Short mmCIF file of C-alpha atoms in Angstrom, two decimals:
data_model
loop_
_atom_site.label_atom_id
_atom_site.label_comp_id
_atom_site.label_asym_id
_atom_site.label_seq_id
_atom_site.Cartn_x
_atom_site.Cartn_y
_atom_site.Cartn_z
CA MET A 1 151.53 54.32 82.03
CA ALA A 2 148.69 56.74 81.43
CA GLY A 3 146.25 54.24 82.86
CA LEU A 4 148.34 53.52 85.95
CA PRO A 5 146.93 56.18 88.27
CA ARG A 6 143.42 55.13 87.36
CA GLY A 7 144.40 51.52 88.12
CA ILE A 8 145.63 52.55 91.56
CA ALA A 9 142.49 54.62 92.09
CA ALA A 10 140.34 51.61 91.21
CA ARG A 11 142.18 49.54 93.83
CA ASP A 12 141.64 52.27 96.41
CA ARG A 13 137.93 52.53 95.66
CA VAL A 14 137.15 48.91 96.51
CA VAL A 15 136.86 50.05 100.12
CA PRO A 16 133.81 52.28 100.57
CA PRO A 17 134.27 55.74 102.05
CA THR A 18 134.40 55.50 105.82
CA GLY A 19 133.64 59.05 106.87
CA PHE A 20 133.79 58.75 110.64
CA THR A 21 136.94 56.68 111.01
CA VAL A 22 138.75 58.71 108.39
CA ARG A 23 137.82 62.01 110.06
CA LEU A 24 138.90 60.55 113.41
CA THR A 25 142.27 59.60 111.94
CA VAL A 26 142.83 63.02 110.40
CA PHE A 27 141.91 64.75 113.66
CA ALA A 28 144.02 62.43 115.83
CA ALA A 29 147.03 62.81 113.52
CA ALA A 30 146.68 66.61 113.47
CA ALA A 31 146.39 66.84 117.26
CA MET A 32 149.27 64.48 117.88
CA ALA A 33 151.50 66.27 115.37
CA PHE A 34 150.69 69.62 117.03
CA LEU A 35 151.72 68.18 120.42
CA ALA A 36 154.80 66.53 118.90
CA VAL A 37 156.01 69.89 117.57
CA PHE A 38 155.77 71.35 121.08
CA ALA A 39 157.50 68.35 122.62
CA LEU A 40 160.30 68.73 120.07
CA ALA A 41 160.54 72.45 120.79
CA LEU A 42 160.80 71.68 124.52
CA SER A 43 163.42 69.03 123.94
CA MET A 44 165.56 71.20 121.67
CA ALA A 45 165.23 74.26 123.93
CA SER A 46 166.34 72.14 126.90
CA ASP A 47 169.31 70.94 124.91
CA ARG A 48 170.31 74.51 124.10
CA LEU A 49 169.77 75.57 127.70
CA ALA A 50 171.92 72.76 129.09
CA GLU A 51 174.63 73.64 126.61
CA ARG A 52 174.45 77.35 127.42
CA TRP A 53 174.49 76.86 131.18
CA SER A 54 177.25 74.36 130.91
CA GLN A 55 179.44 76.64 128.81
CA ALA A 56 178.70 79.87 130.65
CA LEU A 57 179.23 78.47 134.12
CA ALA A 58 182.14 76.22 133.35
CA ARG A 59 184.42 79.17 132.50
CA SER A 60 183.61 81.37 135.48
CA ALA A 61 184.22 81.24 139.22
CA THR A 62 183.89 83.53 142.23
CA VAL A 63 186.16 84.13 145.18
CA ARG A 64 184.24 85.20 148.29
CA ILE A 65 186.15 86.95 151.04
CA SER A 66 184.57 86.98 154.51
CA ALA A 67 187.08 88.25 157.03
CA PRO A 68 186.95 90.07 160.36
CA GLU A 69 186.57 93.83 160.04
CA GLY A 70 189.95 95.40 159.46
CA GLN A 71 191.29 92.39 157.54
CA VAL A 72 188.89 92.45 154.62
CA GLU A 73 190.85 94.88 152.50
CA ALA A 74 194.21 93.18 153.15
CA GLN A 75 192.83 89.73 152.35
CA THR A 76 191.12 91.04 149.22
CA GLU A 77 194.41 92.52 148.02
CA ALA A 78 196.11 89.19 148.77
CA VAL A 79 193.47 87.34 146.72
CA LEU A 80 193.92 89.69 143.78
CA LYS A 81 197.67 89.15 143.95
CA VAL A 82 197.30 85.39 144.05
CA LEU A 83 194.93 85.45 141.06
CA ALA A 84 197.32 87.63 139.09
CA GLU A 85 200.04 85.06 139.62
CA THR A 86 197.95 81.98 138.93
CA PRO A 87 198.37 80.41 135.48
CA GLY A 88 195.05 79.56 133.76
CA VAL A 89 193.17 82.60 135.03
CA ALA A 90 192.27 84.69 131.99
CA SER A 91 190.87 87.68 133.86
CA PHE A 92 189.51 88.69 137.23
CA ARG A 93 187.58 91.62 138.58
CA ARG A 94 186.68 92.79 142.05
CA LEU A 95 182.96 93.48 142.17
CA SER A 96 182.12 97.02 143.14
CA ARG A 97 179.35 97.97 145.56
CA GLU A 98 177.23 98.90 142.53
CA ASP A 99 177.80 95.46 141.02
CA GLN A 100 176.73 93.84 144.28
CA ALA A 101 173.65 96.05 144.46
CA ALA A 102 172.71 95.04 140.92
CA LEU A 103 173.06 91.36 141.85
CA LEU A 104 170.84 91.72 144.89
CA ALA A 105 168.28 94.06 143.34
CA PRO A 106 165.98 91.32 141.92
CA TRP A 107 165.51 89.92 145.45
CA LEU A 108 165.92 92.87 147.81
CA GLY A 109 164.90 95.84 145.65
CA PRO A 110 166.88 98.70 144.07
CA ASP A 111 167.36 101.04 147.03
CA LEU A 112 169.42 98.72 149.18
CA PRO A 113 171.57 100.25 151.96
CA LEU A 114 174.57 98.02 151.24
CA ASP A 115 176.73 99.72 153.82
CA ALA A 116 174.43 98.47 156.56
CA LEU A 117 174.78 94.86 155.41
CA PRO A 118 177.74 92.63 156.26
CA LEU A 119 178.35 91.62 152.66
CA PRO A 120 181.49 89.70 151.69
CA GLU A 121 183.84 91.00 149.04
CA LEU A 122 183.47 89.20 145.70
CA VAL A 123 186.04 88.67 142.98
CA GLU A 124 184.81 87.28 139.68
CA LEU A 125 187.31 85.39 137.57
CA THR A 126 187.26 83.86 134.10
CA GLU A 127 189.16 80.71 133.32
CA ALA A 128 191.61 80.55 130.42
CA ASP A 129 192.10 77.54 128.16
CA PRO A 130 193.74 75.44 129.56
CA GLY A 131 192.28 76.36 132.92
CA TYR A 132 193.77 76.72 136.37
CA ASP A 133 194.34 74.03 138.96
CA SER A 134 191.40 74.67 141.30
CA GLU A 135 192.78 72.56 144.17
CA GLY A 136 196.12 74.36 144.00
CA LEU A 137 194.39 77.73 143.90
CA ARG A 138 192.28 76.82 146.93
CA LEU A 139 195.39 75.88 148.91
CA ARG A 140 197.18 79.14 147.99
CA LEU A 141 194.11 81.20 148.88
CA ALA A 142 193.85 79.39 152.22
CA ALA A 143 197.47 80.29 152.92
CA GLU A 144 197.38 83.90 151.74
CA ALA A 145 193.81 84.87 152.62
CA PRO A 146 192.18 82.55 155.15
CA GLY A 147 188.76 84.18 154.71
CA ALA A 148 188.67 83.56 150.94
CA VAL A 149 186.60 80.77 149.46
CA LEU A 150 186.81 79.73 145.81
CA ASP A 151 183.42 78.81 144.33
CA ASP A 152 183.75 77.36 140.84
CA HIS A 153 179.92 76.91 140.59
CA ALA A 154 180.24 73.13 140.20
CA ARG A 155 178.01 72.54 143.19
CA TRP A 156 174.93 74.14 141.62
CA ARG A 157 175.94 73.94 137.99
CA ARG A 158 175.73 70.14 137.88
CA PRO A 159 172.08 69.81 139.03
CA LEU A 160 171.04 72.57 136.62
CA VAL A 161 172.69 70.92 133.66
CA GLU A 162 171.31 67.54 134.74
CA ALA A 163 167.80 68.99 135.03
CA ALA A 164 168.05 70.52 131.57
CA ALA A 165 169.32 67.22 130.14
CA ARG A 166 166.43 65.35 131.79
CA LEU A 167 163.99 67.88 130.38
CA GLN A 168 165.43 67.12 126.96
CA TRP A 169 164.84 63.39 127.48
CA LEU A 170 161.33 64.06 128.72
CA GLY A 171 160.65 65.94 125.49
CA LEU A 172 161.94 63.05 123.40
CA ILE A 173 159.97 60.49 125.42
CA SER A 174 156.88 62.66 124.92
CA VAL A 175 157.45 62.53 121.15
CA LEU A 176 157.67 58.74 121.32
CA LEU A 177 154.52 58.49 123.44
CA ILE A 178 152.69 60.79 121.06
CA GLY A 179 153.75 58.53 118.16
CA ALA A 180 152.59 55.44 120.04
CA THR A 181 149.25 57.08 120.87
CA LEU A 182 148.75 57.99 117.22
CA ALA A 183 149.52 54.40 116.22
CA ALA A 184 147.01 53.12 118.79
CA MET A 185 144.29 55.48 117.57
CA VAL A 186 144.91 54.58 113.95
CA THR A 187 144.79 50.89 114.89
CA LEU A 188 141.39 51.37 116.53
CA ALA A 189 140.07 53.34 113.57
CA ALA A 190 141.40 50.75 111.11
CA GLN A 191 139.86 47.90 113.10
CA ALA A 192 136.53 49.71 113.16
CA ALA A 193 136.72 50.24 109.40
CA LEU A 194 137.63 46.58 108.78
CA ALA A 195 134.83 45.35 111.04
CA ALA A 196 132.31 47.60 109.31
CA ASN A 197 133.36 46.26 105.91
CA GLY A 198 133.05 42.54 106.56
CA GLN A 199 130.77 42.05 103.57
CA VAL A 200 133.10 44.01 101.28
CA ILE A 201 136.02 41.85 102.41
CA ARG A 202 134.00 38.68 101.77
CA THR A 203 133.08 39.84 98.26
CA LEU A 204 136.69 40.75 97.49
CA ARG A 205 137.87 37.35 98.64
CA LEU A 206 135.29 35.56 96.53
CA VAL A 207 136.57 37.27 93.38
CA GLY A 208 140.15 36.29 94.18
CA ALA A 209 141.57 39.10 96.33
CA THR A 210 144.54 38.17 98.48
CA ASP A 211 144.88 39.40 102.08
CA ALA A 212 147.69 41.68 100.92
CA PHE A 213 145.42 43.34 98.34
CA ILE A 214 142.63 43.92 100.87
CA ALA A 215 145.06 45.16 103.55
CA ARG A 216 146.70 47.55 101.05
CA ALA A 217 143.37 49.20 100.26
CA PHE A 218 142.87 50.03 103.95
CA VAL A 219 146.54 50.81 104.66
CA ARG A 220 146.77 53.32 101.80
CA ARG A 221 143.67 55.12 102.99
CA PHE A 222 144.75 55.44 106.62
CA THR A 223 148.37 56.28 105.79
CA VAL A 224 147.39 59.10 103.47
CA ARG A 225 144.84 60.48 105.96
CA ALA A 226 147.32 60.33 108.85
CA ALA A 227 149.96 62.08 106.75
CA TRP A 228 147.53 64.84 105.81
CA GLY A 229 146.37 65.29 109.40
CA ALA A 230 149.96 65.35 110.67
CA LEU A 231 150.91 67.88 108.00
CA MET A 232 148.15 70.21 109.16
CA GLY A 233 149.00 69.68 112.83
CA THR A 234 152.70 70.29 112.20
CA GLY A 235 151.91 73.48 110.28
CA ALA A 236 149.72 74.73 113.13
CA GLY A 237 152.34 73.74 115.71
CA LEU A 238 155.14 75.54 113.86
CA LEU A 239 152.98 78.64 113.55
CA ALA A 240 152.21 78.57 117.28
CA VAL A 241 155.90 78.18 118.16
CA ALA A 242 156.85 80.97 115.76
CA LEU A 243 154.32 83.29 117.40
CA MET A 244 155.79 82.74 120.88
CA PRO A 245 157.72 85.71 122.36
CA ARG A 246 161.38 85.95 121.38
CA SER A 247 164.00 84.66 123.80
CA SER A 248 165.01 87.24 126.42
CA VAL A 249 166.86 87.33 129.71
CA GLU A 250 163.74 88.58 131.47
CA GLY A 251 161.57 85.85 130.00
CA GLY A 252 163.96 83.11 131.03
CA PHE A 253 163.41 79.58 129.80
CA LEU A 254 159.82 79.90 128.54
CA THR A 255 160.59 82.56 125.94
CA GLY A 256 163.46 80.43 124.68
CA LEU A 257 161.03 77.61 123.82
CA GLY A 258 161.27 77.19 120.08
CA PHE A 259 163.56 76.29 117.23
CA THR A 260 166.66 78.01 115.92
CA GLY A 261 168.36 77.83 112.54
CA ALA A 262 168.26 74.37 110.99
CA GLY A 263 166.23 73.23 114.02
CA TRP A 264 163.13 74.53 112.20
CA MET A 265 163.56 71.66 109.73
CA VAL A 266 163.31 68.95 112.41
CA PRO A 267 159.48 69.15 112.90
CA LEU A 268 159.07 68.60 109.15
CA ALA A 269 159.87 64.95 109.86
CA VAL A 270 156.69 64.68 111.97
CA PRO A 271 154.22 64.09 109.05
CA ALA A 272 156.53 61.46 107.56
CA LEU A 273 156.91 59.69 110.91
CA ALA A 274 153.13 59.89 111.47
CA ALA A 275 152.59 58.30 108.05
CA VAL A 276 155.05 55.52 108.91
CA ALA A 277 153.32 54.93 112.27
CA ALA A 278 149.90 54.84 110.57
CA PHE A 279 151.19 52.52 107.84
CA LEU A 280 152.62 50.00 110.31
CA ALA A 281 149.63 50.20 112.67
CA THR A 282 147.03 49.73 109.91
CA ARG A 283 148.98 46.95 108.22
CA LEU A 284 149.34 45.06 111.48
CA ALA A 285 145.67 45.54 112.37
CA ALA A 286 144.49 44.61 108.87
CA PHE A 287 146.44 41.36 108.62
CA ARG A 288 145.45 40.35 112.15
CA MET A 289 141.79 41.05 111.39
CA LEU A 290 141.89 39.31 107.99
CA ARG A 291 143.37 36.18 109.54
CA ARG A 292 140.44 36.13 111.96
CA LEU A 293 137.85 36.66 109.19
CA THR A 294 138.13 33.26 107.54
CA MET B 1 138.99 19.77 86.59
CA ILE B 2 137.22 19.10 89.92
CA ALA B 3 137.39 15.77 91.72
CA PHE B 4 135.69 14.85 95.00
CA SER B 5 137.13 11.78 96.74
CA ASP B 6 135.15 10.43 99.66
CA VAL B 7 134.22 13.96 100.79
CA SER B 8 132.10 14.59 103.87
CA TYR B 9 130.99 17.90 105.27
CA SER B 10 128.92 18.70 108.31
CA TYR B 11 127.73 21.98 109.71
CA GLY B 12 126.34 22.60 113.18
CA GLY B 13 126.19 18.87 113.87
CA ASP B 14 124.21 18.14 110.68
CA ASN B 15 125.94 15.94 108.15
CA LEU B 16 125.26 17.70 104.83
CA LEU B 17 127.45 15.61 102.53
CA SER B 18 128.69 12.12 103.23
CA ASN B 19 131.40 10.23 101.34
CA VAL B 20 130.81 12.03 98.05
CA SER B 21 133.02 10.95 95.17
CA LEU B 22 132.65 12.35 91.66
CA GLU B 23 134.46 14.22 88.90
CA LEU B 24 133.50 17.26 86.85
CA PRO B 25 135.65 17.12 83.70
CA GLN B 26 136.88 20.12 81.72
CA GLY B 27 134.24 21.53 79.35
CA SER B 28 131.32 19.71 80.96
CA PHE B 29 127.94 21.25 81.76
CA HIS B 30 126.36 20.09 85.01
CA PHE B 31 123.22 20.96 86.86
CA LEU B 32 123.03 20.24 90.57
CA THR B 33 119.55 19.86 91.94
CA GLY B 34 117.88 18.80 95.13
CA PRO B 35 115.50 20.16 97.76
CA SER B 36 116.25 23.35 99.69
CA GLY B 37 118.77 22.75 102.46
CA ALA B 38 120.02 19.54 100.86
CA GLY B 39 123.55 20.95 100.54
CA LYS B 40 123.69 22.38 96.99
CA THR B 41 125.36 25.62 98.07
CA THR B 42 127.71 23.69 100.34
CA PHE B 43 128.76 21.51 97.40
CA LEU B 44 129.42 24.59 95.26
CA ARG B 45 131.40 26.30 98.02
CA LEU B 46 133.58 23.21 98.33
CA CYS B 47 134.27 23.54 94.59
CA TYR B 48 135.80 27.01 94.93
CA ALA B 49 137.44 26.40 98.33
CA ASP B 50 135.12 28.70 100.24
CA LEU B 51 134.65 25.68 102.48
CA ILE B 52 137.16 22.95 103.22
CA ALA B 53 135.89 19.38 103.56
CA ALA B 54 135.92 17.87 107.04
CA SER B 55 137.16 14.62 105.54
CA GLY B 56 138.02 13.39 102.10
CA ARG B 57 139.79 15.28 99.38
CA VAL B 58 138.70 17.93 96.89
CA ASP B 59 141.01 18.55 93.95
CA VAL B 60 140.46 21.73 91.93
CA PHE B 61 142.55 22.12 88.79
CA GLY B 62 144.68 19.23 90.06
CA GLN B 63 145.40 20.85 93.45
CA ASP B 64 144.27 19.41 96.77
CA VAL B 65 142.61 22.45 98.33
CA ARG B 66 143.35 21.27 101.88
CA GLY B 67 147.02 22.10 101.49
CA LEU B 68 146.58 25.47 99.81
CA SER B 69 147.68 28.69 101.48
CA ARG B 70 145.29 31.65 101.70
CA ASP B 71 147.05 33.31 98.77
CA ALA B 72 146.90 30.11 96.71
CA ILE B 73 143.15 29.87 97.35
CA ALA B 74 142.78 33.48 96.20
CA HIS B 75 144.63 32.65 92.98
CA LEU B 76 142.51 29.53 92.49
CA ARG B 77 139.33 31.60 92.76
CA ARG B 78 140.51 33.77 89.89
CA ARG B 79 140.13 30.69 87.68
CA VAL B 80 136.56 30.07 88.88
CA GLY B 81 133.83 32.57 88.06
CA VAL B 82 131.03 32.40 90.60
CA VAL B 83 127.49 33.76 90.29
CA HIS B 84 126.28 33.91 93.86
CA GLN B 85 122.67 33.53 94.88
CA ASP B 86 122.69 37.05 96.34
CA CYS B 87 125.12 38.35 93.68
CA GLN B 88 127.41 40.02 96.28
CA PHE B 89 128.30 43.36 94.74
CA LEU B 90 130.13 46.30 96.23
CA ASP B 91 127.18 48.68 96.47
CA HIS B 92 129.31 51.85 96.44
CA LEU B 93 130.88 51.06 93.06
CA PRO B 94 129.18 51.55 89.68
CA LEU B 95 128.25 48.43 87.76
CA ARG B 96 131.19 48.65 85.37
CA GLU B 97 133.71 48.72 88.25
CA ASN B 98 131.90 45.84 89.96
CA VAL B 99 132.12 43.76 86.81
CA ALA B 100 135.82 44.67 86.52
CA LEU B 101 136.50 43.76 90.16
CA PRO B 102 138.25 40.43 89.40
CA ILE B 103 140.64 42.34 87.08
CA THR B 104 141.30 44.94 89.78
CA VAL B 105 142.04 42.41 92.54
CA ALA B 106 144.32 40.47 90.20
CA GLY B 107 146.44 43.62 89.85
CA GLY B 108 145.22 44.53 86.36
CA ASN B 109 144.06 47.90 85.14
CA PRO B 110 140.39 47.85 84.15
CA GLU B 111 140.96 50.91 81.94
CA GLU B 112 143.24 48.84 79.74
CA GLU B 113 140.43 46.32 79.35
CA ALA B 114 137.83 49.01 78.66
CA ARG B 115 136.81 47.70 75.25
CA ASP B 116 136.41 44.13 76.46
CA LEU B 117 134.42 45.35 79.45
CA ASP B 118 132.05 47.32 77.25
CA GLU B 119 131.58 44.30 74.97
CA LEU B 120 130.92 42.12 77.99
CA LEU B 121 128.29 44.50 79.32
CA GLU B 122 126.67 44.54 75.91
CA TRP B 123 126.74 40.72 75.82
CA VAL B 124 124.72 40.56 79.04
CA GLY B 125 122.48 43.41 77.87
CA LEU B 126 123.63 45.94 80.45
CA SER B 127 125.58 48.45 78.36
CA GLY B 128 123.05 51.13 79.28
CA HIS B 129 123.61 50.57 83.01
CA ARG B 130 127.38 50.78 83.22
CA ASP B 131 127.34 53.71 85.66
CA ALA B 132 124.41 52.49 87.74
CA LEU B 133 124.98 51.42 91.31
CA PRO B 134 124.00 47.82 92.14
CA PRO B 135 121.04 48.79 94.36
CA GLN B 136 119.57 50.64 91.35
CA LEU B 137 119.41 47.42 89.28
CA SER B 138 116.55 44.92 89.11
CA GLY B 139 117.00 41.30 90.22
CA GLY B 140 117.50 40.10 86.64
CA GLU B 141 119.98 42.84 85.86
CA ARG B 142 121.95 41.98 88.97
CA GLN B 143 122.05 38.29 87.99
CA ARG B 144 123.32 39.15 84.51
CA ALA B 145 125.86 41.57 85.97
CA ALA B 146 127.02 38.82 88.32
CA LEU B 147 127.46 36.54 85.31
CA ALA B 148 129.49 39.22 83.53
CA ARG B 149 131.72 39.58 86.60
CA ALA B 150 132.10 35.81 86.81
CA VAL B 151 133.45 35.55 83.27
CA VAL B 152 135.41 38.79 82.97
CA MET B 153 138.72 37.04 83.73
CA ALA B 154 137.96 34.28 81.21
CA PRO B 155 137.90 31.63 83.96
CA ASP B 156 138.21 27.93 83.32
CA MET B 157 134.99 27.22 85.18
CA VAL B 158 131.73 29.05 85.91
CA ILE B 159 129.68 28.16 88.97
CA ALA B 160 126.20 29.59 89.44
CA ASP B 161 124.09 29.21 92.57
CA GLU B 162 120.36 29.51 91.77
CA PRO B 163 121.12 32.10 89.07
CA THR B 164 117.50 32.29 87.94
CA GLY B 165 115.98 32.44 91.42
CA ASN B 166 114.81 36.04 90.99
CA LEU B 167 114.10 35.97 87.28
CA ASP B 168 111.02 35.51 85.16
CA TRP B 169 111.00 32.71 82.61
CA GLU B 170 112.06 34.85 79.67
CA MET B 171 115.01 36.29 81.61
CA SER B 172 115.94 32.81 82.88
CA LEU B 173 116.17 31.53 79.31
CA ARG B 174 118.30 34.49 78.36
CA LEU B 175 120.71 33.76 81.21
CA LEU B 176 120.75 30.09 80.28
CA ARG B 177 121.69 31.02 76.71
CA LEU B 178 124.64 33.00 78.05
CA LEU B 179 125.80 30.04 80.12
CA THR B 180 125.47 27.54 77.27
CA GLU B 181 127.39 29.96 75.06
CA LEU B 182 130.19 29.96 77.64
CA ASN B 183 130.13 26.17 77.70
CA ARG B 184 130.54 26.10 73.92
CA MET B 185 133.65 28.24 74.43
CA GLY B 186 135.09 25.36 76.46
CA LYS B 187 134.24 26.57 79.94
CA THR B 188 133.08 24.07 82.55
CA VAL B 189 129.68 25.11 83.87
CA LEU B 190 128.09 24.00 87.14
CA ILE B 191 124.66 25.36 88.04
CA ALA B 192 122.78 24.68 91.25
CA THR B 193 119.04 25.02 90.74
CA HIS B 194 115.72 23.53 91.75
CA ASP B 195 114.10 24.83 88.58
CA LEU B 196 113.35 21.64 86.63
CA ASN B 197 111.97 23.58 83.67
CA LEU B 198 115.29 25.33 83.31
CA ILE B 199 117.08 21.97 83.31
CA ARG B 200 114.76 20.61 80.62
CA ALA B 201 115.28 23.75 78.52
CA ALA B 202 119.05 23.44 78.89
CA LYS B 203 119.04 19.82 77.80
CA GLN B 204 117.59 20.95 74.49
CA GLN B 205 120.48 23.33 73.97
CA THR B 206 123.49 21.44 75.32
CA GLN B 207 124.83 18.10 76.59
CA ALA B 208 124.01 18.91 80.19
CA ARG B 209 124.32 16.28 82.89
CA VAL B 210 122.21 16.47 86.02
CA LEU B 211 123.41 15.64 89.51
CA ARG B 212 121.01 15.27 92.39
CA ILE B 213 121.72 15.59 96.10
CA ARG B 214 119.78 12.98 98.01
CA ASP B 215 120.51 11.45 101.42
CA ARG B 216 123.76 13.42 101.67
CA GLN B 217 125.00 11.86 98.44
CA VAL B 218 125.56 13.51 95.05
CA GLN B 219 124.49 11.15 92.30
CA PRO B 220 123.52 11.31 88.62
CA ALA B 221 119.81 12.05 88.33
CA GLY B 222 117.44 9.57 86.75
CA ALA B 223 115.88 9.67 83.32
CA ASP B 224 113.02 11.84 84.58
CA LEU B 225 115.39 14.81 84.36
#
């Protein structure tokens, strides 16, 4: 067994060092792994975002009361009464003028003269589990407070969740494209190396080397180089993601781009997948080339 | 060992060999001679399945090479040691690893054969050059190294294509002695050469037969050789 590593080394050395193609492979694998880490971060952040939006919005609703002057207060009281009697409503709260000002401040500024604006009254409610019957609630509100409209956020929640889900798929497709690009680049590099070593291949064949032996010598080299490059790229990518600002409400989606908890382990699969892609690409290219070189 | 049955081979429209039939039995020693371009190298390449005959049948070790897969041809070549005209080394590997190349490609570990390798290098007089790269060797040293590589797997047959082409007379005789020694060990030896002096010297050492390529035919040479 002591001689085994040296035996493997001897088999590897039959192919001369191919500086340029090897450096190209290492660089391509590192760059692709770096990009793959970001694509994964995007995909996983989108997944979290879709989940968060879905959960946060699914449990809340708003009742908007727009009534002629003089009826607003009575209809608001009627709405509060209806909500108090409706099964499946966990809690509700009439928004104060200060709450409304806080909601409008990001768009209209902090010193808003709310009294001069014809703002509707808003009642925020939280759904219990099991929830309320929204159609039934709408009918009761229409009967008790004709100016009240129940908005359960479904209208704008769905496109948001769909967009986040699509963003997640885009991230995953990007990872696949990055893998395919790496495989293509490794194939080109392997073909260049095989073409440059025509005489070596001929000599190996004349002393009894099989196609599998010759292919293995090239495959090992490119697989190891791709794995090393991807390892470096993944390390750099993880560092870059870790250095991004922490998630915050003010930062929105961009500052939430990253990994959480066990999610940090997912990018560690990138070097292994890069090695597999390089292995398959080089093996395919080598056997195709060797069949041509009769 | 090797049997040609009605073998023809043409290249680029030129018919190099035509309806050749002959046998090279186990343990025989043959020279193949003829003018340059007559087809000596082609004949040798047919013997180790580097070329496949256009028509006719070549049997090597009892196998019709036409039906052999690429892997089977590779395995067949492990039983035939070839000394090429241009030696064909891997220039980036030291001499010792080049000589051990047939062991490496057969899946063996040259380190386990270290003692035999060192003895082999000593046998061909190259023990002092084991770490030299092929381009650092002289023509004669390369020829002897090629011979060492050809026999390192103890093949059943040794084929040499103009092995003394780059050697002086003294070195040629030394190489010839190595080949006759192999023949005494029971190996079949086939040497292509146009060096008639070498053939005459060999006939004094061994029961060598001489084949001559003439008019696309391979025939036993006359008494003049």
